[in-house]
């Protein structure tokens, strides 16, 4: 069975930190979404430019040989 319950002072759990209640307006949400989209497009652009340079380098090597 179960051990009997101890009567006495109970160890209290540490108080949890509540996160602040943040509310955004529709305009703020729109700007956040557009900012995330811009960041994603910039990362994609870096990949496209890098791959383009790799292709140009390979074409240059191919034409030299």
mmCIF file with all atom_site columns, N, CA and C in Angstrom:
data_model
loop_
_atom_site.group_PDB
_atom_site.id
_atom_site.type_symbol
_atom_site.label_atom_id
_atom_site.label_alt_id
_atom_site.label_comp_id
_atom_site.label_asym_id
_atom_site.label_entity_id
_atom_site.label_seq_id
_atom_site.pdbx_PDB_ins_code
_atom_site.Cartn_x
_atom_site.Cartn_y
_atom_site.Cartn_z
_atom_site.occupancy
_atom_site.B_iso_or_equiv
_atom_site.pdbx_formal_charge
_atom_site.auth_seq_id
_atom_site.auth_comp_id
_atom_site.auth_asym_id
_atom_site.auth_atom_id
_atom_site.pdbx_PDB_model_num
ATOM 1   N N  . UNK A 1 1  ? 0.793  -1.173 0.000   1.00 0.00 ? 1  UNK A N  1
ATOM 2   C CA . UNK A 1 1  ? 0.000  0.000  0.000   1.00 0.00 ? 1  UNK A CA 1
ATOM 3   C C  . UNK A 1 1  ? 0.848  1.255  0.000   1.00 0.00 ? 1  UNK A C  1
ATOM 4   N N  . UNK A 1 2  ? 0.169  2.294  0.278   1.00 0.00 ? 2  UNK A N  1
ATOM 5   C CA . UNK A 1 2  ? 0.809  3.610  0.308   1.00 0.00 ? 2  UNK A CA 1
ATOM 6   C C  . UNK A 1 2  ? 1.342  3.915  1.686   1.00 0.00 ? 2  UNK A C  1
ATOM 7   N N  . UNK A 1 3  ? 2.472  4.617  1.736   1.00 0.00 ? 3  UNK A N  1
ATOM 8   C CA . UNK A 1 3  ? 2.936  5.043  3.056   1.00 0.00 ? 3  UNK A CA 1
ATOM 9   C C  . UNK A 1 3  ? 1.994  6.114  3.601   1.00 0.00 ? 3  UNK A C  1
ATOM 10  N N  . UNK A 1 4  ? 1.843  6.171  4.909   1.00 0.00 ? 4  UNK A N  1
ATOM 11  C CA . UNK A 1 4  ? 0.928  7.172  5.476   1.00 0.00 ? 4  UNK A CA 1
ATOM 12  C C  . UNK A 1 4  ? 1.414  8.590  5.180   1.00 0.00 ? 4  UNK A C  1
ATOM 13  N N  . UNK A 1 5  ? 0.455  9.493  5.036   1.00 0.00 ? 5  UNK A N  1
ATOM 14  C CA . UNK A 1 5  ? 0.785  10.905 4.768   1.00 0.00 ? 5  UNK A CA 1
ATOM 15  C C  . UNK A 1 5  ? 1.425  11.529 5.979   1.00 0.00 ? 5  UNK A C  1
ATOM 16  N N  . UNK A 1 6  ? 2.465  12.312 5.696   1.00 0.00 ? 6  UNK A N  1
ATOM 17  C CA . UNK A 1 6  ? 3.112  13.022 6.796   1.00 0.00 ? 6  UNK A CA 1
ATOM 18  C C  . UNK A 1 6  ? 2.360  14.303 7.061   1.00 0.00 ? 6  UNK A C  1
ATOM 19  N N  . UNK A 1 7  ? 2.055  14.523 8.271   1.00 0.00 ? 7  UNK A N  1
ATOM 20  C CA . UNK A 1 7  ? 1.441  15.793 8.653   1.00 0.00 ? 7  UNK A CA 1
ATOM 21  C C  . UNK A 1 7  ? 2.558  16.719 9.096   1.00 0.00 ? 7  UNK A C  1
ATOM 22  N N  . UNK A 1 8  ? 2.522  17.928 8.644   1.00 0.00 ? 8  UNK A N  1
ATOM 23  C CA . UNK A 1 8  ? 3.554  18.872 9.041   1.00 0.00 ? 8  UNK A CA 1
ATOM 24  C C  . UNK A 1 8  ? 3.738  19.922 7.959   1.00 0.00 ? 8  UNK A C  1
ATOM 25  N N  . UNK A 1 9  ? 4.759  20.731 8.137   1.00 0.00 ? 9  UNK A N  1
ATOM 26  C CA . UNK A 1 9  ? 4.968  21.796 7.149   1.00 0.00 ? 9  UNK A CA 1
ATOM 27  C C  . UNK A 1 9  ? 5.314  21.209 5.784   1.00 0.00 ? 9  UNK A C  1
ATOM 28  N N  . UNK A 1 10 ? 4.671  21.751 4.801   1.00 0.00 ? 10 UNK A N  1
ATOM 29  C CA . UNK A 1 10 ? 4.859  21.273 3.442   1.00 0.00 ? 10 UNK A CA 1
ATOM 30  C C  . UNK A 1 10 ? 5.861  22.176 2.727   1.00 0.00 ? 10 UNK A C  1
ATOM 31  N N  . UNK A 1 11 ? 6.760  21.567 1.987   1.00 0.00 ? 11 UNK A N  1
ATOM 32  C CA . UNK A 1 11 ? 7.721  22.368 1.218   1.00 0.00 ? 11 UNK A CA 1
ATOM 33  C C  . UNK A 1 11 ? 6.980  23.004 0.046   1.00 0.00 ? 11 UNK A C  1
ATOM 34  N N  . UNK A 1 12 ? 7.008  24.323 0.002   1.00 0.00 ? 12 UNK A N  1
ATOM 35  C CA . UNK A 1 12 ? 6.287  25.006 -1.068  1.00 0.00 ? 12 UNK A CA 1
ATOM 36  C C  . UNK A 1 12 ? 7.115  24.991 -2.341  1.00 0.00 ? 12 UNK A C  1
ATOM 37  N N  . UNK A 1 13 ? 6.425  24.838 -3.438  1.00 0.00 ? 13 UNK A N  1
ATOM 38  C CA . UNK A 1 13 ? 7.099  24.866 -4.739  1.00 0.00 ? 13 UNK A CA 1
ATOM 39  C C  . UNK A 1 13 ? 7.533  26.298 -5.020  1.00 0.00 ? 13 UNK A C  1
ATOM 40  N N  . UNK A 1 14 ? 8.682  26.468 -5.656  1.00 0.00 ? 14 UNK A N  1
ATOM 41  C CA . UNK A 1 14 ? 9.110  27.837 -5.977  1.00 0.00 ? 14 UNK A CA 1
ATOM 42  C C  . UNK A 1 14 ? 8.111  28.504 -6.919  1.00 0.00 ? 14 UNK A C  1
ATOM 43  N N  . UNK A 1 15 ? 7.917  29.781 -6.715  1.00 0.00 ? 15 UNK A N  1
ATOM 44  C CA . UNK A 1 15 ? 6.946  30.509 -7.530  1.00 0.00 ? 15 UNK A CA 1
ATOM 45  C C  . UNK A 1 15 ? 7.433  30.563 -8.969  1.00 0.00 ? 15 UNK A C  1
ATOM 46  N N  . UNK A 1 16 ? 6.535  30.257 -9.885  1.00 0.00 ? 16 UNK A N  1
ATOM 47  C CA . UNK A 1 16 ? 6.889  30.311 -11.301 1.00 0.00 ? 16 UNK A CA 1
ATOM 48  C C  . UNK A 1 16 ? 6.843  31.740 -11.789 1.00 0.00 ? 16 UNK A C  1
ATOM 49  N N  . UNK A 1 17 ? 7.792  32.053 -12.654 1.00 0.00 ? 17 UNK A N  1
ATOM 50  C CA . UNK A 1 17 ? 7.804  33.399 -13.232 1.00 0.00 ? 17 UNK A CA 1
ATOM 51  C C  . UNK A 1 17 ? 6.773  33.441 -14.345 1.00 0.00 ? 17 UNK A C  1
ATOM 52  N N  . UNK A 1 18 ? 5.898  34.399 -14.253 1.00 0.00 ? 18 UNK A N  1
ATOM 53  C CA . UNK A 1 18 ? 4.902  34.555 -15.315 1.00 0.00 ? 18 UNK A CA 1
ATOM 54  C C  . UNK A 1 18 ? 5.481  35.404 -16.422 1.00 0.00 ? 18 UNK A C  1
ATOM 55  N N  . UNK A 1 19 ? 5.236  34.981 -17.635 1.00 0.00 ? 19 UNK A N  1
ATOM 56  C CA . UNK A 1 19 ? 5.674  35.790 -18.760 1.00 0.00 ? 19 UNK A CA 1
ATOM 57  C C  . UNK A 1 19 ? 4.710  36.956 -18.907 1.00 0.00 ? 19 UNK A C  1
ATOM 58  N N  . UNK A 1 20 ? 5.239  38.098 -19.322 1.00 0.00 ? 20 UNK A N  1
ATOM 59  C CA . UNK A 1 20 ? 4.355  39.252 -19.464 1.00 0.00 ? 20 UNK A CA 1
ATOM 60  C C  . UNK A 1 20 ? 3.318  39.016 -20.562 1.00 0.00 ? 20 UNK A C  1
ATOM 61  N N  . UNK A 1 21 ? 2.149  39.545 -20.347 1.00 0.00 ? 21 UNK A N  1
ATOM 62  C CA . UNK A 1 21 ? 1.064  39.406 -21.311 1.00 0.00 ? 21 UNK A CA 1
ATOM 63  C C  . UNK A 1 21 ? 1.282  40.437 -22.415 1.00 0.00 ? 21 UNK A C  1
ATOM 64  N N  . UNK A 1 22 ? 1.735  39.960 -23.569 1.00 0.00 ? 22 UNK A N  1
ATOM 65  C CA . UNK A 1 22 ? 2.050  40.863 -24.672 1.00 0.00 ? 22 UNK A CA 1
ATOM 66  C C  . UNK A 1 22 ? 0.938  40.774 -25.699 1.00 0.00 ? 22 UNK A C  1
ATOM 67  N N  . UNK A 1 23 ? 0.411  41.915 -26.061 1.00 0.00 ? 23 UNK A N  1
ATOM 68  C CA . UNK A 1 23 ? -0.629 41.965 -27.088 1.00 0.00 ? 23 UNK A CA 1
ATOM 69  C C  . UNK A 1 23 ? -0.163 42.887 -28.198 1.00 0.00 ? 23 UNK A C  1
ATOM 70  N N  . UNK A 1 24 ? -0.324 42.418 -29.429 1.00 0.00 ? 24 UNK A N  1
ATOM 71  C CA . UNK A 1 24 ? 0.081  43.198 -30.585 1.00 0.00 ? 24 UNK A CA 1
ATOM 72  C C  . UNK A 1 24 ? -1.147 43.640 -31.366 1.00 0.00 ? 24 UNK A C  1
ATOM 73  N N  . UNK A 1 25 ? -1.039 44.814 -31.951 1.00 0.00 ? 25 UNK A N  1
ATOM 74  C CA . UNK A 1 25 ? -2.117 45.289 -32.812 1.00 0.00 ? 25 UNK A CA 1
ATOM 75  C C  . UNK A 1 25 ? -2.000 44.583 -34.159 1.00 0.00 ? 25 UNK A C  1
ATOM 76  N N  . UNK A 1 26 ? -3.029 44.730 -34.978 1.00 0.00 ? 26 UNK A N  1
ATOM 77  C CA . UNK A 1 26 ? -3.019 44.114 -36.303 1.00 0.00 ? 26 UNK A CA 1
ATOM 78  C C  . UNK A 1 26 ? -1.872 44.654 -37.142 1.00 0.00 ? 26 UNK A C  1
ATOM 79  N N  . UNK A 1 27 ? -1.618 45.944 -37.034 1.00 0.00 ? 27 UNK A N  1
ATOM 80  C CA . UNK A 1 27 ? -0.526 46.547 -37.803 1.00 0.00 ? 27 UNK A CA 1
ATOM 81  C C  . UNK A 1 27 ? 0.823  45.991 -37.356 1.00 0.00 ? 27 UNK A C  1
ATOM 82  N N  . UNK A 1 28 ? 1.007  45.834 -36.047 1.00 0.00 ? 28 UNK A N  1
ATOM 83  C CA . UNK A 1 28 ? 2.267  45.282 -35.544 1.00 0.00 ? 28 UNK A CA 1
ATOM 84  C C  . UNK A 1 28 ? 2.456  43.841 -36.004 1.00 0.00 ? 28 UNK A C  1
ATOM 85  N N  . UNK A 1 29 ? 1.374  43.065 -36.006 1.00 0.00 ? 29 UNK A N  1
ATOM 86  C CA . UNK A 1 29 ? 1.463  41.686 -36.492 1.00 0.00 ? 29 UNK A CA 1
ATOM 87  C C  . UNK A 1 29 ? 1.831  41.652 -37.966 1.00 0.00 ? 29 UNK A C  1
ATOM 88  N N  . UNK A 1 30 ? 1.250  42.563 -38.741 1.00 0.00 ? 30 UNK A N  1
ATOM 89  C CA . UNK A 1 30 ? 1.558  42.636 -40.169 1.00 0.00 ? 30 UNK A CA 1
ATOM 90  C C  . UNK A 1 30 ? 3.035  42.941 -40.383 1.00 0.00 ? 30 UNK A C  1
ATOM 91  N N  . UNK A 1 31 ? 3.560  43.916 -39.642 1.00 0.00 ? 31 UNK A N  1
ATOM 92  C CA . UNK A 1 31 ? 4.973  44.279 -39.790 1.00 0.00 ? 31 UNK A CA 1
ATOM 93  C C  . UNK A 1 31 ? 5.885  43.142 -39.355 1.00 0.00 ? 31 UNK A C  1
ATOM 94  N N  . UNK A 1 32 ? 5.499  42.393 -38.322 1.00 0.00 ? 32 UNK A N  1
ATOM 95  C CA . UNK A 1 32 ? 6.313  41.249 -37.904 1.00 0.00 ? 32 UNK A CA 1
ATOM 96  C C  . UNK A 1 32 ? 6.325  40.175 -38.986 1.00 0.00 ? 32 UNK A C  1
ATOM 97  N N  . UNK A 1 33 ? 5.171  39.917 -39.586 1.00 0.00 ? 33 UNK A N  1
ATOM 98  C CA . UNK A 1 33 ? 5.102  38.916 -40.650 1.00 0.00 ? 33 UNK A CA 1
ATOM 99  C C  . UNK A 1 33 ? 5.930  39.355 -41.852 1.00 0.00 ? 33 UNK A C  1
ATOM 100 N N  . UNK A 1 34 ? 5.842  40.623 -42.212 1.00 0.00 ? 34 UNK A N  1
ATOM 101 C CA . UNK A 1 34 ? 6.621  41.124 -43.344 1.00 0.00 ? 34 UNK A CA 1
ATOM 102 C C  . UNK A 1 34 ? 8.117  41.093 -43.042 1.00 0.00 ? 34 UNK A C  1
ATOM 103 N N  . UNK A 1 35 ? 8.488  41.370 -41.807 1.00 0.00 ? 35 UNK A N  1
ATOM 104 C CA . UNK A 1 35 ? 9.896  41.288 -41.419 1.00 0.00 ? 35 UNK A CA 1
ATOM 105 C C  . UNK A 1 35 ? 10.425 39.864 -41.518 1.00 0.00 ? 35 UNK A C  1
ATOM 106 N N  . UNK A 1 36 ? 9.618  38.896 -41.083 1.00 0.00 ? 36 UNK A N  1
ATOM 107 C CA . UNK A 1 36 ? 10.032 37.495 -41.184 1.00 0.00 ? 36 UNK A CA 1
ATOM 108 C C  . UNK A 1 36 ? 10.150 37.080 -42.648 1.00 0.00 ? 36 UNK A C  1
ATOM 109 N N  . UNK A 1 37 ? 9.222  37.540 -43.472 1.00 0.00 ? 37 UNK A N  1
ATOM 110 C CA . UNK A 1 37 ? 9.275  37.241 -44.900 1.00 0.00 ? 37 UNK A CA 1
ATOM 111 C C  . UNK A 1 37 ? 10.526 37.840 -45.534 1.00 0.00 ? 37 UNK A C  1
ATOM 112 N N  . UNK A 1 38 ? 10.825 39.074 -45.170 1.00 0.00 ? 38 UNK A N  1
ATOM 113 C CA . UNK A 1 38 ? 12.019 39.744 -45.699 1.00 0.00 ? 38 UNK A CA 1
ATOM 114 C C  . UNK A 1 38 ? 13.281 38.980 -45.306 1.00 0.00 ? 38 UNK A C  1
ATOM 115 N N  . UNK A 1 39 ? 13.354 38.541 -44.057 1.00 0.00 ? 39 UNK A N  1
ATOM 116 C CA . UNK A 1 39 ? 14.526 37.798 -43.594 1.00 0.00 ? 39 UNK A CA 1
ATOM 117 C C  . UNK A 1 39 ? 14.677 36.493 -44.375 1.00 0.00 ? 39 UNK A C  1
ATOM 118 N N  . UNK A 1 40 ? 13.580 35.798 -44.584 1.00 0.00 ? 40 UNK A N  1
ATOM 119 C CA . UNK A 1 40 ? 13.636 34.549 -45.347 1.00 0.00 ? 40 UNK A CA 1
ATOM 120 C C  . UNK A 1 40 ? 14.068 34.777 -46.780 1.00 0.00 ? 40 UNK A C  1
ATOM 121 N N  . UNK A 1 41 ? 13.559 35.846 -47.392 1.00 0.00 ? 41 UNK A N  1
ATOM 122 C CA . UNK A 1 41 ? 13.943 36.147 -48.772 1.00 0.00 ? 41 UNK A CA 1
ATOM 123 C C  . UNK A 1 41 ? 15.411 36.537 -48.874 1.00 0.00 ? 41 UNK A C  1
ATOM 124 N N  . UNK A 1 42 ? 15.921 37.254 -47.881 1.00 0.00 ? 42 UNK A N  1
ATOM 125 C CA . UNK A 1 42 ? 17.340 37.619 -47.894 1.00 0.00 ? 42 UNK A CA 1
ATOM 126 C C  . UNK A 1 42 ? 18.228 36.383 -47.784 1.00 0.00 ? 42 UNK A C  1
ATOM 127 N N  . UNK A 1 43 ? 17.847 35.449 -46.935 1.00 0.00 ? 43 UNK A N  1
ATOM 128 C CA . UNK A 1 43 ? 18.620 34.209 -46.808 1.00 0.00 ? 43 UNK A CA 1
ATOM 129 C C  . UNK A 1 43 ? 18.579 33.442 -48.125 1.00 0.00 ? 43 UNK A C  1
ATOM 130 N N  . UNK A 1 44 ? 17.400 33.359 -48.733 1.00 0.00 ? 44 UNK A N  1
ATOM 131 C CA . UNK A 1 44 ? 17.282 32.685 -50.027 1.00 0.00 ? 44 UNK A CA 1
ATOM 132 C C  . UNK A 1 44 ? 18.111 33.365 -51.099 1.00 0.00 ? 44 UNK A C  1
ATOM 133 N N  . UNK A 1 45 ? 18.142 34.690 -51.084 1.00 0.00 ? 45 UNK A N  1
ATOM 134 C CA . UNK A 1 45 ? 18.926 35.445 -52.061 1.00 0.00 ? 45 UNK A CA 1
ATOM 135 C C  . UNK A 1 45 ? 20.416 35.137 -51.923 1.00 0.00 ? 45 UNK A C  1
ATOM 136 N N  . UNK A 1 46 ? 20.885 35.005 -50.694 1.00 0.00 ? 46 UNK A N  1
ATOM 137 C CA . UNK A 1 46 ? 22.295 34.663 -50.467 1.00 0.00 ? 46 UNK A CA 1
ATOM 138 C C  . UNK A 1 46 ? 22.609 33.314 -51.105 1.00 0.00 ? 46 UNK A C  1
ATOM 139 N N  . UNK A 1 47 ? 21.721 32.332 -50.925 1.00 0.00 ? 47 UNK A N  1
ATOM 140 C CA . UNK A 1 47 ? 21.941 31.022 -51.528 1.00 0.00 ? 47 UNK A CA 1
ATOM 141 C C  . UNK A 1 47 ? 21.947 31.108 -53.051 1.00 0.00 ? 47 UNK A C  1
ATOM 142 N N  . UNK A 1 48 ? 21.016 31.849 -53.633 1.00 0.00 ? 48 UNK A N  1
ATOM 143 C CA . UNK A 1 48 ? 20.931 31.966 -55.088 1.00 0.00 ? 48 UNK A CA 1
ATOM 144 C C  . UNK A 1 48 ? 22.191 32.620 -55.646 1.00 0.00 ? 48 UNK A C  1
ATOM 145 N N  . UNK A 1 49 ? 22.644 33.694 -55.011 1.00 0.00 ? 49 UNK A N  1
ATOM 146 C CA . UNK A 1 49 ? 23.855 34.381 -55.480 1.00 0.00 ? 49 UNK A CA 1
ATOM 147 C C  . UNK A 1 49 ? 25.059 33.455 -55.363 1.00 0.00 ? 49 UNK A C  1
ATOM 148 N N  . UNK A 1 50 ? 25.179 32.751 -54.254 1.00 0.00 ? 50 UNK A N  1
ATOM 149 C CA . UNK A 1 50 ? 26.315 31.840 -54.064 1.00 0.00 ? 50 UNK A CA 1
ATOM 150 C C  . UNK A 1 50 ? 26.311 30.741 -55.119 1.00 0.00 ? 50 UNK A C  1
ATOM 151 N N  . UNK A 1 51 ? 25.151 30.135 -55.354 1.00 0.00 ? 51 UNK A N  1
ATOM 152 C CA . UNK A 1 51 ? 25.083 29.069 -56.355 1.00 0.00 ? 51 UNK A CA 1
ATOM 153 C C  . UNK A 1 51 ? 25.356 29.609 -57.754 1.00 0.00 ? 51 UNK A C  1
ATOM 154 N N  . UNK A 1 52 ? 24.916 30.835 -58.036 1.00 0.00 ? 52 UNK A N  1
ATOM 155 C CA . UNK A 1 52 ? 25.224 31.451 -59.322 1.00 0.00 ? 52 UNK A CA 1
ATOM 156 C C  . UNK A 1 52 ? 26.718 31.637 -59.507 1.00 0.00 ? 52 UNK A C  1
ATOM 157 N N  . UNK A 1 53 ? 27.393 32.069 -58.460 1.00 0.00 ? 53 UNK A N  1
ATOM 158 C CA . UNK A 1 53 ? 28.849 32.230 -58.535 1.00 0.00 ? 53 UNK A CA 1
ATOM 159 C C  . UNK A 1 53 ? 29.551 30.887 -58.718 1.00 0.00 ? 53 UNK A C  1
ATOM 160 N N  . UNK A 1 54 ? 29.051 29.857 -58.060 1.00 0.00 ? 54 UNK A N  1
ATOM 161 C CA . UNK A 1 54 ? 29.629 28.521 -58.226 1.00 0.00 ? 54 UNK A CA 1
ATOM 162 C C  . UNK A 1 54 ? 29.465 28.064 -59.669 1.00 0.00 ? 54 UNK A C  1
ATOM 163 N N  . UNK A 1 55 ? 28.289 28.279 -60.248 1.00 0.00 ? 55 UNK A N  1
ATOM 164 C CA . UNK A 1 55 ? 28.050 27.883 -61.637 1.00 0.00 ? 55 UNK A CA 1
ATOM 165 C C  . UNK A 1 55 ? 28.972 28.654 -62.577 1.00 0.00 ? 55 UNK A C  1
ATOM 166 N N  . UNK A 1 56 ? 29.116 29.959 -62.350 1.00 0.00 ? 56 UNK A N  1
ATOM 167 C CA . UNK A 1 56 ? 30.023 30.753 -63.189 1.00 0.00 ? 56 UNK A CA 1
ATOM 168 C C  . UNK A 1 56 ? 31.461 30.256 -63.074 1.00 0.00 ? 56 UNK A C  1
ATOM 169 N N  . UNK A 1 57 ? 31.883 29.931 -61.870 1.00 0.00 ? 57 UNK A N  1
ATOM 170 C CA . UNK A 1 57 ? 33.240 29.420 -61.670 1.00 0.00 ? 57 UNK A CA 1
ATOM 171 C C  . UNK A 1 57 ? 33.426 28.091 -62.394 1.00 0.00 ? 57 UNK A C  1
ATOM 172 N N  . UNK A 1 58 ? 32.437 27.213 -62.307 1.00 0.00 ? 58 UNK A N  1
ATOM 173 C CA . UNK A 1 58 ? 32.539 25.921 -62.992 1.00 0.00 ? 58 UNK A CA 1
ATOM 174 C C  . UNK A 1 58 ? 32.562 26.100 -64.502 1.00 0.00 ? 58 UNK A C  1
ATOM 175 N N  . UNK A 1 59 ? 31.758 27.029 -65.026 1.00 0.00 ? 59 UNK A N  1
ATOM 176 C CA . UNK A 1 59 ? 31.772 27.297 -66.464 1.00 0.00 ? 59 UNK A CA 1
ATOM 177 C C  . UNK A 1 59 ? 33.119 27.853 -66.903 1.00 0.00 ? 59 UNK A C  1
ATOM 178 N N  . UNK A 1 60 ? 33.695 28.738 -66.090 1.00 0.00 ? 60 UNK A N  1
ATOM 179 C CA . UNK A 1 60 ? 35.002 29.301 -66.422 1.00 0.00 ? 60 UNK A CA 1
ATOM 180 C C  . UNK A 1 60 ? 36.063 28.207 -66.438 1.00 0.00 ? 60 UNK A C  1
ATOM 181 N N  . UNK A 1 61 ? 36.031 27.319 -65.460 1.00 0.00 ? 61 UNK A N  1
ATOM 182 C CA . UNK A 1 61 ? 36.992 26.214 -65.411 1.00 0.00 ? 61 UNK A CA 1
ATOM 183 C C  . UNK A 1 61 ? 36.784 25.291 -66.609 1.00 0.00 ? 61 UNK A C  1
ATOM 184 N N  . UNK A 1 62 ? 35.540 25.033 -66.958 1.00 0.00 ? 62 UNK A N  1
ATOM 185 C CA . UNK A 1 62 ? 35.221 24.136 -68.073 1.00 0.00 ? 62 UNK A CA 1
ATOM 186 C C  . UNK A 1 62 ? 35.750 24.712 -69.390 1.00 0.00 ? 62 UNK A C  1
ATOM 187 N N  . UNK A 1 63 ? 35.611 26.022 -69.578 1.00 0.00 ? 63 UNK A N  1
ATOM 188 C CA . UNK A 1 63 ? 36.064 26.652 -70.819 1.00 0.00 ? 63 UNK A CA 1
ATOM 189 C C  . UNK A 1 63 ? 37.582 26.722 -70.893 1.00 0.00 ? 63 UNK A C  1
ATOM 190 N N  . UNK A 1 64 ? 38.252 26.843 -69.756 1.00 0.00 ? 64 UNK A N  1
ATOM 191 C CA . UNK A 1 64 ? 39.714 26.897 -69.745 1.00 0.00 ? 64 UNK A CA 1
ATOM 192 C C  . UNK A 1 64 ? 40.277 25.529 -70.110 1.00 0.00 ? 64 UNK A C  1
ATOM 193 N N  . UNK A 1 65 ? 39.676 24.469 -69.566 1.00 0.00 ? 65 UNK A N  1
ATOM 194 C CA . UNK A 1 65 ? 40.167 23.116 -69.837 1.00 0.00 ? 65 UNK A CA 1
ATOM 195 C C  . UNK A 1 65 ? 39.634 22.711 -71.165 1.00 0.00 ? 65 UNK A C  1
#
